[in-house]
Amino acid sequence: MCTVANMLVGEKGIITDLCLEHIPLNLLEMGCLPGNELELVQLAPLKDPLYLKVDNTYLAIRKETAIHIEITKI
Protein backbone atom coordinates (compact mmCIF):
# COMPACT_ATOMS: atom_id res chain seq x y z
CA MET A 1 0.00 0.00 0.00
CA CYS A 2 1.44 3.35 -1.05
CA THR A 3 0.34 6.46 0.82
CA VAL A 4 1.06 10.17 0.54
CA ALA A 5 3.40 9.81 3.53
CA ASN A 6 5.62 7.46 1.45
CA MET A 7 6.03 9.84 -1.50
CA LEU A 8 9.26 11.59 -2.44
CA VAL A 9 9.44 15.25 -3.44
CA GLY A 10 8.38 15.65 -7.08
CA GLU A 11 6.43 12.39 -7.27
CA LYS A 12 2.87 12.38 -8.56
CA GLY A 13 0.01 10.05 -7.85
CA ILE A 14 -3.72 9.51 -8.09
CA ILE A 15 -5.75 9.23 -4.89
CA THR A 16 -7.30 5.76 -4.81
CA ASP A 17 -8.73 5.56 -1.29
CA LEU A 18 -8.83 7.43 1.99
CA CYS A 19 -10.02 6.79 5.51
CA LEU A 20 -12.81 9.31 6.05
CA GLU A 21 -12.67 9.17 9.83
CA HIS A 22 -9.05 10.40 9.82
CA ILE A 23 -9.31 13.04 7.06
CA PRO A 24 -10.55 16.53 8.03
CA LEU A 25 -13.62 17.71 6.12
CA ASN A 26 -11.81 20.80 4.83
CA LEU A 27 -9.29 18.61 2.95
CA LEU A 28 -12.15 16.84 1.19
CA GLU A 29 -13.70 20.19 0.30
CA MET A 30 -10.38 21.34 -1.21
CA GLY A 31 -10.13 18.36 -3.55
CA CYS A 32 -8.55 15.48 -1.62
CA LEU A 33 -10.93 12.97 -3.19
CA PRO A 34 -10.41 9.62 -4.93
CA GLY A 35 -9.54 10.07 -8.59
CA ASN A 36 -7.76 13.42 -8.16
CA GLU A 37 -4.09 13.81 -9.04
CA LEU A 38 -1.61 15.10 -6.48
CA GLU A 39 2.08 15.96 -6.33
CA LEU A 40 4.40 16.24 -3.34
CA VAL A 41 5.91 19.69 -3.78
CA GLN A 42 7.96 20.09 -0.60
CA LEU A 43 8.68 18.63 2.83
CA ALA A 44 9.25 20.69 5.97
CA PRO A 45 12.70 20.31 7.57
CA LEU A 46 11.49 17.62 10.00
CA LYS A 47 9.43 15.87 7.26
CA ASP A 48 6.17 17.21 8.74
CA PRO A 49 4.02 18.84 7.34
CA LEU A 50 3.93 17.86 3.67
CA TYR A 51 3.20 20.46 1.00
CA LEU A 52 0.98 19.06 -1.77
CA LYS A 53 -0.52 20.22 -5.02
CA VAL A 54 -3.94 18.61 -5.50
CA ASP A 55 -5.24 19.48 -8.96
CA ASN A 56 -4.72 23.28 -8.87
CA THR A 57 -4.81 23.73 -5.09
CA TYR A 58 -1.81 23.79 -2.75
CA LEU A 59 -2.26 22.16 0.67
CA ALA A 60 -0.13 21.53 3.71
CA ILE A 61 -1.06 18.39 5.61
CA ARG A 62 0.39 16.62 8.60
CA LYS A 63 2.08 13.25 8.22
CA GLU A 64 -0.45 11.68 10.59
CA THR A 65 -3.15 12.59 8.05
CA ALA A 66 -1.06 11.69 4.98
CA ILE A 67 -0.71 8.05 6.06
CA HIS A 68 -4.49 7.64 5.61
CA ILE A 69 -4.51 8.75 1.94
CA GLU A 70 -3.73 5.85 -0.41
CA ILE A 71 -2.37 6.60 -3.88
CA THR A 72 -1.21 4.99 -7.09
CA LYS A 73 2.02 6.58 -8.30
CA ILE A 74 2.13 7.84 -11.87
mmCIF file of N, CA and C in Angstrom:
data_model
loop_
_atom_site.group_PDB
_atom_site.id
_atom_site.type_symbol
_atom_site.label_atom_id
_atom_site.label_comp_id
_atom_site.label_asym_id
_atom_site.label_seq_id
_atom_site.Cartn_x
_atom_site.Cartn_y
_atom_site.Cartn_z
ATOM 1 N N MET A 1 0.846 -1.178 0.000
ATOM 2 C CA MET A 1 0.000 0.000 0.000
ATOM 3 C C MET A 1 0.891 1.240 0.000
ATOM 4 N N CYS A 2 0.679 2.116 -0.950
ATOM 5 C CA CYS A 2 1.440 3.351 -1.047
ATOM 6 C C CYS A 2 0.558 4.508 -0.575
ATOM 7 N N THR A 3 1.094 5.323 0.300
ATOM 8 C CA THR A 3 0.344 6.462 0.817
ATOM 9 C C THR A 3 1.093 7.752 0.509
ATOM 10 N N VAL A 4 0.435 8.864 0.745
ATOM 11 C CA VAL A 4 1.058 10.170 0.538
ATOM 12 C C VAL A 4 2.295 10.309 1.425
ATOM 13 N N ALA A 5 2.272 9.722 2.601
ATOM 14 C CA ALA A 5 3.398 9.813 3.529
ATOM 15 C C ALA A 5 4.651 9.117 2.990
ATOM 16 N N ASN A 6 4.490 8.191 2.029
ATOM 17 C CA ASN A 6 5.621 7.462 1.450
ATOM 18 C C ASN A 6 6.191 8.118 0.201
ATOM 19 N N MET A 7 5.598 9.200 -0.256
ATOM 20 C CA MET A 7 6.033 9.836 -1.500
ATOM 21 C C MET A 7 7.336 10.608 -1.301
ATOM 22 N N LEU A 8 8.067 10.761 -2.414
ATOM 23 C CA LEU A 8 9.263 11.587 -2.441
ATOM 24 C C LEU A 8 8.922 12.904 -3.127
ATOM 25 N N VAL A 9 9.688 13.940 -2.841
ATOM 26 C CA VAL A 9 9.441 15.250 -3.441
ATOM 27 C C VAL A 9 9.493 15.134 -4.964
ATOM 28 N N GLY A 10 8.474 15.683 -5.624
ATOM 29 C CA GLY A 10 8.383 15.649 -7.080
ATOM 30 C C GLY A 10 7.548 14.508 -7.624
ATOM 31 N N GLU A 11 7.241 13.512 -6.806
ATOM 32 C CA GLU A 11 6.429 12.390 -7.269
ATOM 33 C C GLU A 11 4.970 12.794 -7.389
ATOM 34 N N LYS A 12 4.297 12.146 -8.343
ATOM 35 C CA LYS A 12 2.873 12.381 -8.562
ATOM 36 C C LYS A 12 2.118 11.086 -8.364
ATOM 37 N N GLY A 13 0.845 11.224 -8.029
ATOM 38 C CA GLY A 13 0.006 10.054 -7.854
ATOM 39 C C GLY A 13 -1.457 10.400 -7.995
ATOM 40 N N ILE A 14 -2.272 9.368 -8.030
ATOM 41 C CA ILE A 14 -3.724 9.514 -8.090
ATOM 42 C C ILE A 14 -4.271 8.947 -6.781
ATOM 43 N N ILE A 15 -5.135 9.694 -6.140
ATOM 44 C CA ILE A 15 -5.746 9.228 -4.888
ATOM 45 C C ILE A 15 -6.682 8.069 -5.216
ATOM 46 N N THR A 16 -6.457 6.935 -4.563
ATOM 47 C CA THR A 16 -7.300 5.762 -4.808
ATOM 48 C C THR A 16 -8.277 5.509 -3.668
ATOM 49 N N ASP A 17 -7.868 5.826 -2.446
ATOM 50 C CA ASP A 17 -8.733 5.560 -1.292
ATOM 51 C C ASP A 17 -8.277 6.421 -0.129
ATOM 52 N N LEU A 18 -9.197 6.714 0.777
ATOM 53 C CA LEU A 18 -8.833 7.427 1.994
ATOM 54 C C LEU A 18 -9.759 7.025 3.124
ATOM 55 N N CYS A 19 -9.266 7.144 4.315
ATOM 56 C CA CYS A 19 -10.021 6.786 5.515
ATOM 57 C C CYS A 19 -10.748 8.039 5.999
ATOM 58 N N LEU A 20 -12.043 8.098 5.764
ATOM 59 C CA LEU A 20 -12.811 9.315 6.046
ATOM 60 C C LEU A 20 -12.802 9.730 7.511
ATOM 61 N N GLU A 21 -12.658 8.795 8.415
ATOM 62 C CA GLU A 21 -12.675 9.171 9.829
ATOM 63 C C GLU A 21 -11.384 9.849 10.284
ATOM 64 N N HIS A 22 -10.311 9.766 9.457
ATOM 65 C CA HIS A 22 -9.047 10.403 9.819
ATOM 66 C C HIS A 22 -8.712 11.616 8.955
ATOM 67 N N ILE A 23 -9.557 11.926 7.964
ATOM 68 C CA ILE A 23 -9.315 13.042 7.058
ATOM 69 C C ILE A 23 -10.247 14.190 7.433
ATOM 70 N N PRO A 24 -9.689 15.378 7.714
ATOM 71 C CA PRO A 24 -10.552 16.528 8.035
ATOM 72 C C PRO A 24 -11.454 16.901 6.854
ATOM 73 N N LEU A 25 -12.645 17.353 7.137
ATOM 74 C CA LEU A 25 -13.618 17.712 6.117
ATOM 75 C C LEU A 25 -13.090 18.782 5.171
ATOM 76 N N ASN A 26 -12.304 19.731 5.695
ATOM 77 C CA ASN A 26 -11.815 20.805 4.825
ATOM 78 C C ASN A 26 -10.872 20.276 3.742
ATOM 79 N N LEU A 27 -10.138 19.203 3.987
ATOM 80 C CA LEU A 27 -9.293 18.607 2.945
ATOM 81 C C LEU A 27 -10.145 18.009 1.834
ATOM 82 N N LEU A 28 -11.244 17.389 2.201
ATOM 83 C CA LEU A 28 -12.153 16.840 1.195
ATOM 84 C C LEU A 28 -12.759 17.959 0.361
ATOM 85 N N GLU A 29 -13.119 19.051 1.003
ATOM 86 C CA GLU A 29 -13.702 20.186 0.296
ATOM 87 C C GLU A 29 -12.709 20.849 -0.654
ATOM 88 N N MET A 30 -11.402 20.735 -0.362
ATOM 89 C CA MET A 30 -10.377 21.340 -1.208
ATOM 90 C C MET A 30 -9.860 20.394 -2.294
ATOM 91 N N GLY A 31 -10.466 19.227 -2.428
ATOM 92 C CA GLY A 31 -10.135 18.361 -3.549
ATOM 93 C C GLY A 31 -9.414 17.073 -3.235
ATOM 94 N N CYS A 32 -9.193 16.747 -1.992
ATOM 95 C CA CYS A 32 -8.547 15.479 -1.620
ATOM 96 C C CYS A 32 -9.586 14.361 -1.711
ATOM 97 N N LEU A 33 -9.904 13.976 -2.941
ATOM 98 C CA LEU A 33 -10.926 12.966 -3.186
ATOM 99 C C LEU A 33 -10.372 11.897 -4.122
ATOM 100 N N PRO A 34 -10.864 10.668 -4.026
ATOM 101 C CA PRO A 34 -10.410 9.617 -4.928
ATOM 102 C C PRO A 34 -10.566 10.033 -6.386
ATOM 103 N N GLY A 35 -9.536 9.738 -7.177
ATOM 104 C CA GLY A 35 -9.536 10.071 -8.594
ATOM 105 C C GLY A 35 -8.767 11.340 -8.918
ATOM 106 N N ASN A 36 -8.493 12.176 -7.921
ATOM 107 C CA ASN A 36 -7.759 13.418 -8.162
ATOM 108 C C ASN A 36 -6.259 13.168 -8.133
ATOM 109 N N GLU A 37 -5.539 13.915 -8.959
ATOM 110 C CA GLU A 37 -4.089 13.812 -9.045
ATOM 111 C C GLU A 37 -3.445 14.726 -8.009
ATOM 112 N N LEU A 38 -2.348 14.256 -7.420
ATOM 113 C CA LEU A 38 -1.611 15.097 -6.482
ATOM 114 C C LEU A 38 -0.119 14.959 -6.720
ATOM 115 N N GLU A 39 0.619 15.942 -6.222
ATOM 116 C CA GLU A 39 2.079 15.961 -6.329
ATOM 117 C C GLU A 39 2.652 16.444 -5.011
ATOM 118 N N LEU A 40 3.700 15.780 -4.536
ATOM 119 C CA LEU A 40 4.397 16.235 -3.336
ATOM 120 C C LEU A 40 5.380 17.314 -3.762
ATOM 121 N N VAL A 41 5.113 18.540 -3.356
ATOM 122 C CA VAL A 41 5.906 19.691 -3.781
ATOM 123 C C VAL A 41 7.099 19.909 -2.859
ATOM 124 N N GLN A 42 6.884 19.774 -1.546
ATOM 125 C CA GLN A 42 7.958 20.095 -0.601
ATOM 126 C C GLN A 42 7.688 19.418 0.736
ATOM 127 N N LEU A 43 8.765 19.141 1.465
ATOM 128 C CA LEU A 43 8.676 18.634 2.834
ATOM 129 C C LEU A 43 9.264 19.670 3.773
ATOM 130 N N ALA A 44 8.676 19.815 4.943
ATOM 131 C CA ALA A 44 9.247 20.693 5.966
ATOM 132 C C ALA A 44 10.550 20.057 6.461
ATOM 133 N N PRO A 45 11.404 20.834 7.119
ATOM 134 C CA PRO A 45 12.705 20.310 7.575
ATOM 135 C C PRO A 45 12.634 19.021 8.398
ATOM 136 N N LEU A 46 11.614 18.842 9.198
ATOM 137 C CA LEU A 46 11.488 17.623 9.996
ATOM 138 C C LEU A 46 10.531 16.617 9.371
ATOM 139 N N LYS A 47 10.297 16.767 8.035
ATOM 140 C CA LYS A 47 9.426 15.872 7.263
ATOM 141 C C LYS A 47 7.953 15.970 7.655
ATOM 142 N N ASP A 48 7.561 17.024 8.335
ATOM 143 C CA ASP A 48 6.175 17.211 8.739
ATOM 144 C C ASP A 48 5.931 18.698 8.946
ATOM 145 N N PRO A 49 5.038 19.351 8.244
ATOM 146 C CA PRO A 49 4.018 18.839 7.340
ATOM 147 C C PRO A 49 4.532 18.633 5.921
ATOM 148 N N LEU A 50 3.654 18.080 5.079
ATOM 149 C CA LEU A 50 3.930 17.859 3.667
ATOM 150 C C LEU A 50 3.169 18.909 2.874
ATOM 151 N N TYR A 51 3.803 19.435 1.841
ATOM 152 C CA TYR A 51 3.201 20.465 1.004
ATOM 153 C C TYR A 51 2.815 19.820 -0.316
ATOM 154 N N LEU A 52 1.508 19.779 -0.612
ATOM 155 C CA LEU A 52 0.981 19.065 -1.774
ATOM 156 C C LEU A 52 0.304 19.994 -2.758
ATOM 157 N N LYS A 53 0.298 19.568 -4.004
ATOM 158 C CA LYS A 53 -0.524 20.222 -5.024
ATOM 159 C C LYS A 53 -1.573 19.202 -5.436
ATOM 160 N N VAL A 54 -2.829 19.487 -5.136
ATOM 161 C CA VAL A 54 -3.942 18.613 -5.498
ATOM 162 C C VAL A 54 -4.738 19.341 -6.567
ATOM 163 N N ASP A 55 -4.714 18.796 -7.789
ATOM 164 C CA ASP A 55 -5.239 19.481 -8.965
ATOM 165 C C ASP A 55 -4.602 20.866 -9.037
ATOM 166 N N ASN A 56 -5.317 21.940 -8.818
ATOM 167 C CA ASN A 56 -4.719 23.281 -8.872
ATOM 168 C C ASN A 56 -4.705 23.958 -7.510
ATOM 169 N N THR A 57 -4.782 23.196 -6.448
ATOM 170 C CA THR A 57 -4.814 23.730 -5.087
ATOM 171 C C THR A 57 -3.583 23.248 -4.324
ATOM 172 N N TYR A 58 -2.955 24.149 -3.586
ATOM 173 C CA TYR A 58 -1.811 23.793 -2.748
ATOM 174 C C TYR A 58 -2.283 23.613 -1.312
ATOM 175 N N LEU A 59 -1.852 22.508 -0.697
ATOM 176 C CA LEU A 59 -2.264 22.164 0.667
ATOM 177 C C LEU A 59 -1.054 21.759 1.496
ATOM 178 N N ALA A 60 -1.113 22.046 2.767
ATOM 179 C CA ALA A 60 -0.128 21.531 3.710
ATOM 180 C C ALA A 60 -0.879 20.593 4.652
ATOM 181 N N ILE A 61 -0.406 19.344 4.721
ATOM 182 C CA ILE A 61 -1.063 18.386 5.610
ATOM 183 C C ILE A 61 -0.023 17.723 6.503
ATOM 184 N N ARG A 62 -0.489 17.293 7.653
ATOM 185 C CA ARG A 62 0.393 16.617 8.599
ATOM 186 C C ARG A 62 0.613 15.175 8.167
ATOM 187 N N LYS A 63 1.743 14.633 8.570
ATOM 188 C CA LYS A 63 2.080 13.254 8.219
ATOM 189 C C LYS A 63 1.067 12.270 8.799
ATOM 190 N N GLU A 64 0.536 12.573 9.977
ATOM 191 C CA GLU A 64 -0.448 11.675 10.587
ATOM 192 C C GLU A 64 -1.739 11.602 9.771
ATOM 193 N N THR A 65 -2.021 12.621 8.979
ATOM 194 C CA THR A 65 -3.154 12.594 8.051
ATOM 195 C C THR A 65 -2.748 11.927 6.745
ATOM 196 N N ALA A 66 -1.537 12.200 6.268
ATOM 197 C CA ALA A 66 -1.057 11.687 4.984
ATOM 198 C C ALA A 66 -0.996 10.162 4.939
ATOM 199 N N ILE A 67 -0.791 9.514 6.072
ATOM 200 C CA ILE A 67 -0.709 8.047 6.061
ATOM 201 C C ILE A 67 -2.064 7.396 5.784
ATOM 202 N N HIS A 68 -3.134 8.168 5.851
ATOM 203 C CA HIS A 68 -4.487 7.637 5.609
ATOM 204 C C HIS A 68 -4.981 7.911 4.192
ATOM 205 N N ILE A 69 -4.130 8.474 3.324
ATOM 206 C CA ILE A 69 -4.508 8.752 1.939
ATOM 207 C C ILE A 69 -3.705 7.811 1.038
ATOM 208 N N GLU A 70 -4.381 6.817 0.466
ATOM 209 C CA GLU A 70 -3.726 5.845 -0.408
ATOM 210 C C GLU A 70 -3.676 6.386 -1.829
ATOM 211 N N ILE A 71 -2.554 6.112 -2.517
ATOM 212 C CA ILE A 71 -2.371 6.600 -3.881
ATOM 213 C C ILE A 71 -1.824 5.501 -4.783
ATOM 214 N N THR A 72 -1.912 5.743 -6.081
ATOM 215 C CA THR A 72 -1.210 4.986 -7.090
ATOM 216 C C THR A 72 -0.252 5.954 -7.750
ATOM 217 N N LYS A 73 1.036 5.665 -7.720
ATOM 218 C CA LYS A 73 2.024 6.579 -8.304
ATOM 219 C C LYS A 73 1.921 6.552 -9.822
ATOM 220 N N ILE A 74 2.146 7.745 -10.407
ATOM 221 C CA ILE A 74 2.129 7.842 -11.874
ATOM 222 C C ILE A 74 3.455 8.398 -12.367
#
